[in-house]
Amino acid sequence: MTGTGDHEDAATYGATAQAAIRRPGRWWGRKGTAAKVESYTRISFHLFPVAQLVTALLSLTPVPARSALPVAGALLVHVVLGLRLTGQALDWVAGRRARPRRLLYAYTACGFAGAAIAALVLVKLPDDPPATYYTACVGTYVLFLAFSCGLGVLALRTHRQSLVAVAVATFGGWLLGSALLPAPAAAALALSTLLSAGGLTLASRFSIWLLQAVYELDEARHTRARLAVAEERLRFGRDLHDVLGRNLSVIALKSELAVQLARRERPEAVEQMAEVQRIAQESQREVREVVRGYREADLYTELLGARGVLSAAGITCTVTGTPTGLPRPVQAALAWVVREAVTNVLRHGNAAHCRIALTVVPAGPRAEGRPAVAELTVENDGVPSASAGSTGGHGLAGLRERLAAEQGTLEAGPAGKSAFRLVARVPVPADEVAEAGVPGETAERARQELE
């Protein structure tokens, strides 16, 4: 029976597929770097058998139909097996399935069988055939050997096995040449087989190596994120241990002392229990402070974290301005804006550049009594449809609510053809604004760390 989760997964997959059909540009834009490299590699390798089919059929054009028909049949079977082997071998490289051994053996056997049929057609050609007949049969023979070697290495484990496959293909080319052609032509045939099989093998092995390297880098990035979360959990656990460990030990000792005093009907038991109550209330207050500090966002930390996370994702990030001198409520509100904006940059679109700018706009000499405005701008490119997401989303709605508590505003929308800009403004009372524009020692140090 199929569970509810399976139905939900199927519905989600169907909705995603329909959205990709309606908007094919977004299908590519929503992919990550590793997924894009894998898709490009798959498309490239699936074009190899198609190129083999087209080249071989064009080469067989001068050969009589009766002689070319068996070669064309073997060619079609070889191409179909090559398409299937390509998909399954890349799934094996990605770790999604077992190595397709049987399909590899079938593809290789079909390739050598097709080469043997092409050689047999060459042998049975009439006496003194045109030169184009020789070229067609020999070219088809080399194509069978080269593609059997070049695509077969996708399912091989080691480089030594790939070298053995190239050596076997080269030996096959030399064998046909030595049996039917003069010595110079036989050497040329063996050399062409070596170059074609070796070139395809090298391209295949390099593509697989590149794909595996991208997989490892993507996994390392996810591991780094998980380690950051684990480190934060450990920090929070250490803070709770430091706050509660000593107080709980004191509570346990005083409670035990109060029990002993109560059994002896001593009046000091009441004092000890009152002290236990006081320590428990103090512990509760300290735990609330730890949790409040854990949940409260810090603008300086968020700016540094945003630059680090975006850089790790391959996005160039520039940060200008420092939060020095801004009140803590204003910094906390803008920190949530940075956190949500960076999350949207990573989750949506395919950004290459992101700019984060923090400025404090003074009220001016004529606007007495009016507060200054702290303005935070986050702009990124790589948005397939910049208008999408400009008004919707629970994240932006939550940001507007947080900013509204500080009398702030939020604007989000397209900033060009493929750019998206988010601007948050929070008023800052003039008497609470430090000289953020003056490069003091603290501000200069913060600016240097951010830049």
CSV table of C-alpha atoms in Angstrom, one decimal:
chain,number,residue,atom,x,y,z
A,1,MET,CA,0.0,0.0,0.0
A,2,THR,CA,1.1,3.6,-0.6
A,3,GLY,CA,1.5,5.9,2.3
A,4,THR,CA,0.3,9.4,2.7
A,5,GLY,CA,3.9,10.6,2.3
A,6,ASP,CA,4.2,8.9,-1.0
A,7,HIS,CA,1.1,10.6,-2.3
A,8,GLU,CA,2.4,14.0,-1.1
A,9,ASP,CA,5.8,13.3,-2.7
A,10,ALA,CA,4.1,12.4,-6.0
A,11,ALA,CA,1.9,15.5,-5.9
A,12,THR,CA,4.9,17.7,-5.2
A,13,TYR,CA,6.8,16.1,-8.0
A,14,GLY,CA,3.9,16.5,-10.4
A,15,ALA,CA,3.5,20.2,-9.5
A,16,THR,CA,7.2,20.8,-9.9
A,17,ALA,CA,7.2,19.0,-13.3
A,18,GLN,CA,4.2,21.1,-14.5
A,19,ALA,CA,5.9,24.3,-13.3
A,20,ALA,CA,9.0,23.3,-15.2
A,21,ILE,CA,7.0,22.6,-18.4
A,22,ARG,CA,5.3,26.0,-18.1
A,23,ARG,CA,8.5,27.9,-17.2
A,24,PRO,CA,11.5,26.0,-18.7
A,25,GLY,CA,13.8,28.8,-17.8
A,26,ARG,CA,13.2,28.4,-14.1
A,27,TRP,CA,13.9,24.7,-14.3
A,28,TRP,CA,17.6,25.5,-14.9
A,29,GLY,CA,17.7,28.6,-12.7
A,30,ARG,CA,16.5,26.7,-9.6
A,31,LYS,CA,19.2,24.1,-9.9
A,32,GLY,CA,22.3,24.3,-7.7
A,33,THR,CA,25.8,24.3,-9.0
A,34,ALA,CA,26.2,20.5,-8.5
A,35,ALA,CA,22.9,19.8,-10.2
A,36,LYS,CA,23.8,22.0,-13.1
A,37,VAL,CA,27.1,20.3,-13.7
A,38,GLU,CA,25.4,16.9,-13.5
A,39,SER,CA,22.7,18.0,-16.0
A,40,TYR,CA,25.4,19.4,-18.4
A,41,THR,CA,27.4,16.2,-18.1
A,42,ARG,CA,24.3,14.0,-18.8
A,43,ILE,CA,23.3,16.0,-21.8
A,44,SER,CA,26.9,15.9,-23.2
A,45,PHE,CA,27.2,12.1,-22.8
A,46,HIS,CA,23.8,11.5,-24.3
A,47,LEU,CA,24.8,13.4,-27.4
A,48,PHE,CA,27.8,11.0,-27.9
A,49,PRO,CA,25.7,8.0,-29.1
A,50,VAL,CA,23.6,10.4,-31.3
A,51,ALA,CA,26.8,11.7,-32.8
A,52,GLN,CA,28.0,8.2,-33.4
A,53,LEU,CA,24.7,7.3,-35.2
A,54,VAL,CA,24.7,10.4,-37.4
A,55,THR,CA,28.4,10.0,-38.4
A,56,ALA,CA,28.2,6.3,-39.1
A,57,LEU,CA,25.0,6.6,-41.2
A,58,LEU,CA,26.6,9.4,-43.3
A,59,SER,CA,29.7,7.3,-43.7
A,60,LEU,CA,27.7,4.3,-44.9
A,61,THR,CA,25.9,6.3,-47.6
A,62,PRO,CA,28.2,5.1,-50.5
A,63,VAL,CA,28.0,1.4,-49.5
A,64,PRO,CA,25.3,-0.7,-51.2
A,65,ALA,CA,22.1,-1.0,-49.1
A,66,ARG,CA,22.3,-4.8,-48.9
A,67,SER,CA,25.8,-4.6,-47.3
A,68,ALA,CA,25.1,-1.6,-45.2
A,69,LEU,CA,21.8,-2.9,-43.6
A,70,PRO,CA,23.4,-5.3,-41.1
A,71,VAL,CA,25.9,-2.6,-40.0
A,72,ALA,CA,23.1,-0.1,-39.6
A,73,GLY,CA,21.1,-2.6,-37.5
A,74,ALA,CA,24.1,-3.2,-35.2
A,75,LEU,CA,24.7,0.5,-35.0
A,76,LEU,CA,21.1,1.2,-33.8
A,77,VAL,CA,21.3,-1.4,-31.1
A,78,HIS,CA,24.7,-0.1,-30.0
A,79,VAL,CA,23.4,3.5,-29.8
A,80,VAL,CA,20.3,2.4,-27.7
A,81,LEU,CA,22.5,0.5,-25.3
A,82,GLY,CA,24.9,3.5,-25.2
A,83,LEU,CA,22.1,5.8,-24.1
A,84,ARG,CA,20.9,3.5,-21.4
A,85,LEU,CA,24.5,2.8,-20.2
A,86,THR,CA,25.2,6.6,-20.0
A,87,GLY,CA,22.2,7.3,-17.7
A,88,GLN,CA,22.8,4.3,-15.4
A,89,ALA,CA,26.6,4.8,-15.3
A,90,LEU,CA,26.2,8.4,-14.2
A,91,ASP,CA,23.6,7.3,-11.6
A,92,TRP,CA,26.3,4.9,-10.3
A,93,VAL,CA,28.9,7.7,-10.2
A,94,ALA,CA,26.4,9.8,-8.2
A,95,GLY,CA,25.9,6.8,-5.8
A,96,ARG,CA,22.2,6.3,-6.6
A,97,ARG,CA,22.4,2.7,-8.0
A,98,ALA,CA,24.7,-0.2,-8.4
A,99,ARG,CA,27.3,-0.4,-11.1
A,100,PRO,CA,25.6,-1.5,-14.4
A,101,ARG,CA,27.9,-4.5,-15.2
A,102,ARG,CA,25.5,-6.4,-17.4
A,103,LEU,CA,24.7,-3.4,-19.5
A,104,LEU,CA,28.4,-2.6,-19.8
A,105,TYR,CA,29.1,-6.1,-21.0
A,106,ALA,CA,26.2,-6.0,-23.5
A,107,TYR,CA,27.3,-2.6,-24.8
A,108,THR,CA,30.9,-3.7,-25.2
A,109,ALA,CA,29.9,-6.9,-26.9
A,110,CYS,CA,27.6,-5.1,-29.2
A,111,GLY,CA,30.3,-2.7,-30.2
A,112,PHE,CA,32.8,-5.4,-31.0
A,113,ALA,CA,30.1,-7.3,-32.9
A,114,GLY,CA,29.3,-4.2,-34.9
A,115,ALA,CA,33.0,-3.8,-35.7
A,116,ALA,CA,33.2,-7.4,-36.8
A,117,ILE,CA,30.2,-6.9,-39.1
A,118,ALA,CA,31.8,-3.8,-40.6
A,119,ALA,CA,35.0,-5.8,-41.2
A,120,LEU,CA,33.1,-8.6,-42.8
A,121,VAL,CA,31.3,-6.2,-45.1
A,122,LEU,CA,34.8,-4.8,-46.1
A,123,VAL,CA,36.0,-8.3,-46.8
A,124,LYS,CA,33.0,-9.2,-49.0
A,125,LEU,CA,33.2,-6.1,-51.1
A,126,PRO,CA,33.6,-6.7,-54.8
A,127,ASP,CA,37.0,-6.7,-56.4
A,128,ASP,CA,38.5,-3.3,-56.9
A,129,PRO,CA,35.7,-1.4,-55.0
A,130,PRO,CA,35.7,2.4,-54.9
A,131,ALA,CA,37.8,4.1,-52.3
A,132,THR,CA,34.7,5.5,-50.6
A,133,TYR,CA,33.6,1.9,-49.8
A,134,TYR,CA,36.9,1.3,-47.9
A,135,THR,CA,36.6,4.7,-46.1
A,136,ALA,CA,33.0,4.0,-45.1
A,137,CYS,CA,33.6,0.5,-43.7
A,138,VAL,CA,36.9,1.4,-42.0
A,139,GLY,CA,35.4,4.6,-40.5
A,140,THR,CA,32.4,2.7,-39.1
A,141,TYR,CA,34.7,0.0,-37.7
A,142,VAL,CA,36.7,2.7,-35.9
A,143,LEU,CA,33.5,4.3,-34.6
A,144,PHE,CA,32.3,1.1,-33.0
A,145,LEU,CA,35.6,0.5,-31.2
A,146,ALA,CA,36.1,4.1,-30.2
A,147,PHE,CA,32.6,4.6,-28.7
A,148,SER,CA,32.6,1.2,-27.1
A,149,CYS,CA,35.8,2.3,-25.3
A,150,GLY,CA,34.9,5.9,-24.7
A,151,LEU,CA,31.4,5.3,-23.2
A,152,GLY,CA,32.2,2.0,-21.6
A,153,VAL,CA,34.8,3.6,-19.3
A,154,LEU,CA,31.9,5.4,-17.5
A,155,ALA,CA,31.2,2.2,-15.7
A,156,LEU,CA,34.8,1.3,-15.0
A,157,ARG,CA,36.3,1.8,-11.6
A,158,THR,CA,40.0,2.5,-12.2
A,159,HIS,CA,42.2,4.3,-14.7
A,160,ARG,CA,44.1,1.0,-15.3
A,161,GLN,CA,40.9,-0.6,-16.7
A,162,SER,CA,40.4,2.4,-19.0
A,163,LEU,CA,44.0,2.0,-20.3
A,164,VAL,CA,43.3,-1.7,-21.0
A,165,ALA,CA,40.1,-0.8,-22.9
A,166,VAL,CA,42.0,1.7,-25.1
A,167,ALA,CA,44.8,-0.9,-25.7
A,168,VAL,CA,42.2,-3.5,-26.7
A,169,ALA,CA,40.5,-1.0,-29.1
A,170,THR,CA,43.9,-0.1,-30.6
A,171,PHE,CA,44.8,-3.7,-31.1
A,172,GLY,CA,41.5,-4.3,-32.9
A,173,GLY,CA,42.3,-1.5,-35.3
A,174,TRP,CA,45.8,-2.9,-36.0
A,175,LEU,CA,44.3,-6.4,-36.4
A,176,LEU,CA,42.0,-5.3,-39.2
A,177,GLY,CA,44.6,-3.1,-40.8
A,178,SER,CA,47.2,-5.8,-40.9
A,179,ALA,CA,44.8,-8.3,-42.4
A,180,LEU,CA,43.3,-6.2,-45.2
A,181,LEU,CA,45.5,-3.2,-45.8
A,182,PRO,CA,49.1,-2.4,-46.6
A,183,ALA,CA,51.5,-1.7,-43.8
A,184,PRO,CA,51.3,2.1,-43.9
A,185,ALA,CA,47.5,2.0,-44.1
A,186,ALA,CA,47.4,-0.5,-41.2
A,187,ALA,CA,49.6,1.7,-39.0
A,188,ALA,CA,47.4,4.7,-39.9
A,189,LEU,CA,44.2,2.7,-39.0
A,190,ALA,CA,45.7,1.7,-35.6
A,191,LEU,CA,46.8,5.2,-34.9
A,192,SER,CA,43.4,6.6,-35.7
A,193,THR,CA,41.8,4.0,-33.5
A,194,LEU,CA,44.2,4.9,-30.7
A,195,LEU,CA,43.5,8.7,-31.0
A,196,SER,CA,39.8,8.4,-31.2
A,197,ALA,CA,39.4,5.8,-28.5
A,198,GLY,CA,42.0,7.6,-26.3
A,199,GLY,CA,40.4,11.0,-26.8
A,200,LEU,CA,36.9,9.8,-25.9
A,201,THR,CA,38.2,7.9,-22.9
A,202,LEU,CA,40.2,10.9,-21.7
A,203,ALA,CA,37.1,13.2,-22.1
A,204,SER,CA,34.9,10.7,-20.3
A,205,ARG,CA,37.3,10.2,-17.4
A,206,PHE,CA,37.9,13.9,-17.0
A,207,SER,CA,34.1,14.6,-17.0
A,208,ILE,CA,33.6,11.9,-14.4
A,209,TRP,CA,36.4,13.3,-12.2
A,210,LEU,CA,35.0,16.8,-12.5
A,211,LEU,CA,31.5,15.6,-11.6
A,212,GLN,CA,32.8,13.8,-8.6
A,213,ALA,CA,34.8,16.8,-7.5
A,214,VAL,CA,31.7,19.0,-7.7
A,215,TYR,CA,29.8,16.4,-5.6
A,216,GLU,CA,32.5,16.4,-3.0
A,217,LEU,CA,32.6,20.2,-2.8
A,218,ASP,CA,28.8,20.4,-2.5
A,219,GLU,CA,28.9,17.8,0.3
A,220,ALA,CA,31.7,19.7,2.0
A,221,ARG,CA,29.5,22.8,1.9
A,222,HIS,CA,26.6,21.0,3.5
A,223,THR,CA,28.9,19.5,6.1
A,224,ARG,CA,30.2,22.9,6.9
A,225,ALA,CA,26.7,24.2,7.5
A,226,ARG,CA,25.8,21.2,9.7
A,227,LEU,CA,29.0,21.7,11.7
A,228,ALA,CA,28.1,25.4,12.2
A,229,VAL,CA,24.7,24.4,13.5
A,230,ALA,CA,26.2,21.7,15.8
A,231,GLU,CA,28.8,24.2,17.1
A,232,GLU,CA,26.0,26.7,17.9
A,233,ARG,CA,24.1,23.9,19.7
A,234,LEU,CA,27.2,23.1,21.7
A,235,ARG,CA,27.7,26.8,22.6
A,236,PHE,CA,24.1,27.0,23.7
A,237,GLY,CA,24.5,23.8,25.8
A,238,ARG,CA,27.7,25.1,27.4
A,239,ASP,CA,25.9,28.4,28.3
A,240,LEU,CA,23.0,26.5,29.9
A,241,HIS,CA,25.4,24.2,31.8
A,242,ASP,CA,27.4,27.2,33.1
A,243,VAL,CA,24.2,28.9,34.2
A,244,LEU,CA,22.3,25.9,35.7
A,245,GLY,CA,25.2,23.6,36.9
A,246,ARG,CA,26.3,25.5,39.9
A,247,ASN,CA,22.9,26.7,40.9
A,248,LEU,CA,21.4,23.2,40.7
A,249,SER,CA,24.2,21.9,42.8
A,250,VAL,CA,23.5,24.5,45.5
A,251,ILE,CA,19.8,23.8,45.4
A,252,ALA,CA,20.4,20.1,45.8
A,253,LEU,CA,22.7,20.7,48.8
A,254,LYS,CA,20.4,23.2,50.5
A,255,SER,CA,17.4,21.0,49.9
A,256,GLU,CA,19.1,18.1,51.5
A,257,LEU,CA,20.1,20.3,54.5
A,258,ALA,CA,16.6,21.6,54.8
A,259,VAL,CA,15.2,18.0,54.9
A,260,GLN,CA,17.6,17.1,57.7
A,261,LEU,CA,16.8,20.2,59.6
A,262,ALA,CA,13.0,19.6,59.2
A,263,ARG,CA,13.4,16.1,60.5
A,264,ARG,CA,15.0,17.5,63.6
A,265,GLU,CA,12.3,20.1,63.8
A,266,ARG,CA,14.8,22.9,63.6
A,267,PRO,CA,13.5,26.4,62.6
A,268,GLU,CA,16.5,26.9,60.3
A,269,ALA,CA,14.8,24.6,57.7
A,270,VAL,CA,12.5,27.4,56.7
A,271,GLU,CA,15.5,29.7,56.0
A,272,GLN,CA,17.2,27.1,53.9
A,273,MET,CA,14.0,26.5,51.8
A,274,ALA,CA,13.7,30.3,51.3
A,275,GLU,CA,17.2,30.3,50.1
A,276,VAL,CA,16.4,27.4,47.7
A,277,GLN,CA,13.4,29.4,46.4
A,278,ARG,CA,15.6,32.5,45.8
A,279,ILE,CA,18.3,30.5,43.9
A,280,ALA,CA,15.6,28.8,41.8
A,281,GLN,CA,14.1,32.1,40.8
A,282,GLU,CA,17.6,33.5,40.0
A,283,SER,CA,18.3,30.4,37.9
A,284,GLN,CA,15.0,31.0,36.0
A,285,ARG,CA,15.9,34.6,35.3
A,286,GLU,CA,19.4,33.6,34.1
A,287,VAL,CA,18.0,30.9,31.8
A,288,ARG,CA,15.6,33.4,30.3
A,289,GLU,CA,18.5,35.8,29.6
A,290,VAL,CA,20.4,33.0,27.9
A,291,VAL,CA,17.5,32.1,25.7
A,292,ARG,CA,16.7,35.7,25.0
A,293,GLY,CA,20.3,36.3,23.9
A,294,TYR,CA,20.2,33.1,21.8
A,295,ARG,CA,17.1,34.2,20.0
A,296,GLU,CA,18.1,37.8,19.6
A,297,ALA,CA,19.8,38.5,16.3
A,298,ASP,CA,22.9,40.6,16.2
A,299,LEU,CA,23.4,42.8,13.1
A,300,TYR,CA,27.2,42.7,13.2
A,301,THR,CA,27.2,38.9,13.5
A,302,GLU,CA,24.6,38.5,10.7
A,303,LEU,CA,26.6,40.7,8.3
A,304,LEU,CA,29.8,38.6,8.9
A,305,GLY,CA,27.8,35.4,8.6
A,306,ALA,CA,26.0,36.6,5.4
A,307,ARG,CA,29.3,37.3,3.7
A,308,GLY,CA,30.8,33.9,4.8
A,309,VAL,CA,27.7,31.9,3.8
A,310,LEU,CA,27.4,33.6,0.4
A,311,SER,CA,31.1,33.2,-0.3
A,312,ALA,CA,30.9,29.5,0.5
A,313,ALA,CA,28.0,29.2,-2.0
A,314,GLY,CA,30.1,30.8,-4.7
A,315,ILE,CA,28.4,34.2,-4.6
A,316,THR,CA,30.5,37.3,-4.5
A,317,CYS,CA,29.3,39.4,-1.6
A,318,THR,CA,30.2,43.0,-0.8
A,319,VAL,CA,29.3,44.6,2.6
A,320,THR,CA,29.5,48.4,3.1
A,321,GLY,CA,28.7,50.2,6.3
A,322,THR,CA,29.0,49.2,10.0
A,323,PRO,CA,26.3,48.9,12.7
A,324,THR,CA,28.4,50.8,15.2
A,325,GLY,CA,26.4,53.3,17.1
A,326,LEU,CA,22.9,51.9,16.3
A,327,PRO,CA,20.6,51.1,19.2
A,328,ARG,CA,20.2,47.4,20.0
A,329,PRO,CA,16.5,47.2,19.0
A,330,VAL,CA,17.3,48.7,15.6
A,331,GLN,CA,20.2,46.3,15.1
A,332,ALA,CA,18.1,43.4,16.0
A,333,ALA,CA,15.3,44.3,13.5
A,334,LEU,CA,17.8,44.9,10.7
A,335,ALA,CA,19.7,41.6,11.6
A,336,TRP,CA,16.5,39.7,10.9
A,337,VAL,CA,16.3,41.4,7.5
A,338,VAL,CA,19.8,40.3,6.7
A,339,ARG,CA,19.1,36.8,7.7
A,340,GLU,CA,15.9,36.5,5.7
A,341,ALA,CA,17.4,38.2,2.7
A,342,VAL,CA,20.4,35.9,2.5
A,343,THR,CA,18.2,32.9,2.9
A,344,ASN,CA,16.1,34.1,-0.1
A,345,VAL,CA,19.3,34.7,-2.1
A,346,LEU,CA,20.5,31.1,-1.5
A,347,ARG,CA,17.1,29.5,-1.9
A,348,HIS,CA,15.7,31.4,-5.0
A,349,GLY,CA,17.4,32.3,-8.2
A,350,ASN,CA,21.0,31.7,-9.2
A,351,ALA,CA,22.8,34.8,-7.9
A,352,ALA,CA,26.5,35.5,-8.7
A,353,HIS,CA,26.8,38.8,-6.9
A,354,CYS,CA,25.1,40.3,-3.8
A,355,ARG,CA,25.5,43.7,-2.3
A,356,ILE,CA,24.7,44.6,1.3
A,357,ALA,CA,24.8,48.3,2.2
A,358,LEU,CA,24.0,49.8,5.6
A,359,THR,CA,23.8,53.6,5.9
A,360,VAL,CA,22.4,56.1,8.5
A,361,VAL,CA,20.6,59.0,6.9
A,362,PRO,CA,20.5,62.0,9.3
A,363,ALA,CA,17.4,64.0,9.7
A,364,GLY,CA,19.0,67.2,8.6
A,365,PRO,CA,19.2,70.7,10.2
A,366,ARG,CA,15.7,71.7,9.1
A,367,ALA,CA,14.0,68.5,10.4
A,368,GLU,CA,14.2,69.2,14.1
A,369,GLY,CA,12.6,66.5,16.2
A,370,ARG,CA,12.6,64.0,13.3
A,371,PRO,CA,14.6,60.9,13.8
A,372,ALA,CA,17.4,59.7,11.6
A,373,VAL,CA,16.9,56.6,9.4
A,374,ALA,CA,19.0,53.5,9.3
A,375,GLU,CA,18.7,52.1,5.8
A,376,LEU,CA,19.7,48.5,4.9
A,377,THR,CA,19.8,47.5,1.2
A,378,VAL,CA,20.3,44.0,-0.1
A,379,GLU,CA,20.5,43.6,-3.8
A,380,ASN,CA,21.4,40.4,-5.8
A,381,ASP,CA,21.3,39.3,-9.4
A,382,GLY,CA,20.4,36.0,-11.0
A,383,VAL,CA,16.6,36.2,-10.4
A,384,PRO,CA,14.8,34.5,-13.4
A,385,SER,CA,11.7,36.6,-12.8
A,386,ALA,CA,12.4,39.6,-10.7
A,387,SER,CA,8.8,40.4,-10.2
A,388,ALA,CA,8.1,37.0,-8.6
A,389,GLY,CA,8.4,37.2,-4.8
A,390,SER,CA,8.2,41.0,-4.7
A,391,THR,CA,5.1,41.0,-2.6
A,392,GLY,CA,4.4,37.4,-1.5
A,393,GLY,CA,6.1,35.1,0.9
A,394,HIS,CA,5.7,34.5,4.6
A,395,GLY,CA,9.3,35.6,5.2
A,396,LEU,CA,8.8,39.1,3.9
A,397,ALA,CA,5.5,39.4,5.8
A,398,GLY,CA,7.2,38.5,9.0
A,399,LEU,CA,9.9,41.0,8.4
A,400,ARG,CA,7.4,43.8,7.9
A,401,GLU,CA,5.8,42.9,11.2
A,402,ARG,CA,9.2,43.0,13.0
A,403,LEU,CA,10.0,46.3,11.4
A,404,ALA,CA,6.6,47.7,12.1
A,405,ALA,CA,7.3,47.2,15.8
A,406,GLU,CA,10.1,49.7,15.5
A,407,GLN,CA,8.1,52.0,13.1
A,408,GLY,CA,10.2,50.7,10.2
A,409,THR,CA,9.3,49.9,6.6
A,410,LEU,CA,10.3,47.3,4.1
A,411,GLU,CA,10.4,47.6,0.3
A,412,ALA,CA,11.1,44.5,-2.0
A,413,GLY,CA,10.9,44.3,-5.7
A,414,PRO,CA,12.8,44.0,-9.0
A,415,ALA,CA,15.8,46.3,-9.6
A,416,GLY,CA,16.4,45.7,-13.3
A,417,LYS,CA,16.0,42.8,-15.7
A,418,SER,CA,17.3,40.1,-13.5
A,419,ALA,CA,18.0,41.8,-10.1
A,420,PHE,CA,16.1,41.9,-6.9
A,421,ARG,CA,16.4,44.6,-4.2
A,422,LEU,CA,15.2,44.7,-0.6
A,423,VAL,CA,15.4,48.0,1.3
A,424,ALA,CA,14.6,48.2,5.0
A,425,ARG,CA,14.3,51.5,6.8
A,426,VAL,CA,14.1,52.0,10.6
A,427,PRO,CA,14.0,55.4,12.3
A,428,VAL,CA,16.6,56.1,14.9
A,429,PRO,CA,16.2,58.9,17.5
A,430,ALA,CA,18.8,61.5,17.1
A,431,ASP,CA,19.9,61.3,20.7
A,432,GLU,CA,20.6,57.6,20.3
A,433,VAL,CA,22.6,57.7,17.1
A,434,ALA,CA,26.4,57.6,17.7
A,435,GLU,CA,28.7,59.1,15.1
A,436,ALA,CA,28.6,56.1,12.9
A,437,GLY,CA,29.9,58.1,9.9
A,438,VAL,CA,33.0,59.2,11.9
A,439,PRO,CA,35.8,56.6,11.6
A,440,GLY,CA,36.4,56.1,15.3
A,441,GLU,CA,38.5,53.2,16.6
A,442,THR,CA,35.6,50.8,17.1
A,443,ALA,CA,33.9,51.8,13.9
A,444,GLU,CA,37.1,51.5,11.9
A,445,ARG,CA,37.9,48.0,13.3
A,446,ALA,CA,34.3,46.8,12.5
A,447,ARG,CA,34.6,48.3,9.0
A,448,GLN,CA,37.9,46.5,8.4
A,449,GLU,CA,36.5,43.1,9.5
A,450,LEU,CA,33.4,43.5,7.3
A,451,GLU,CA,35.5,44.5,4.3
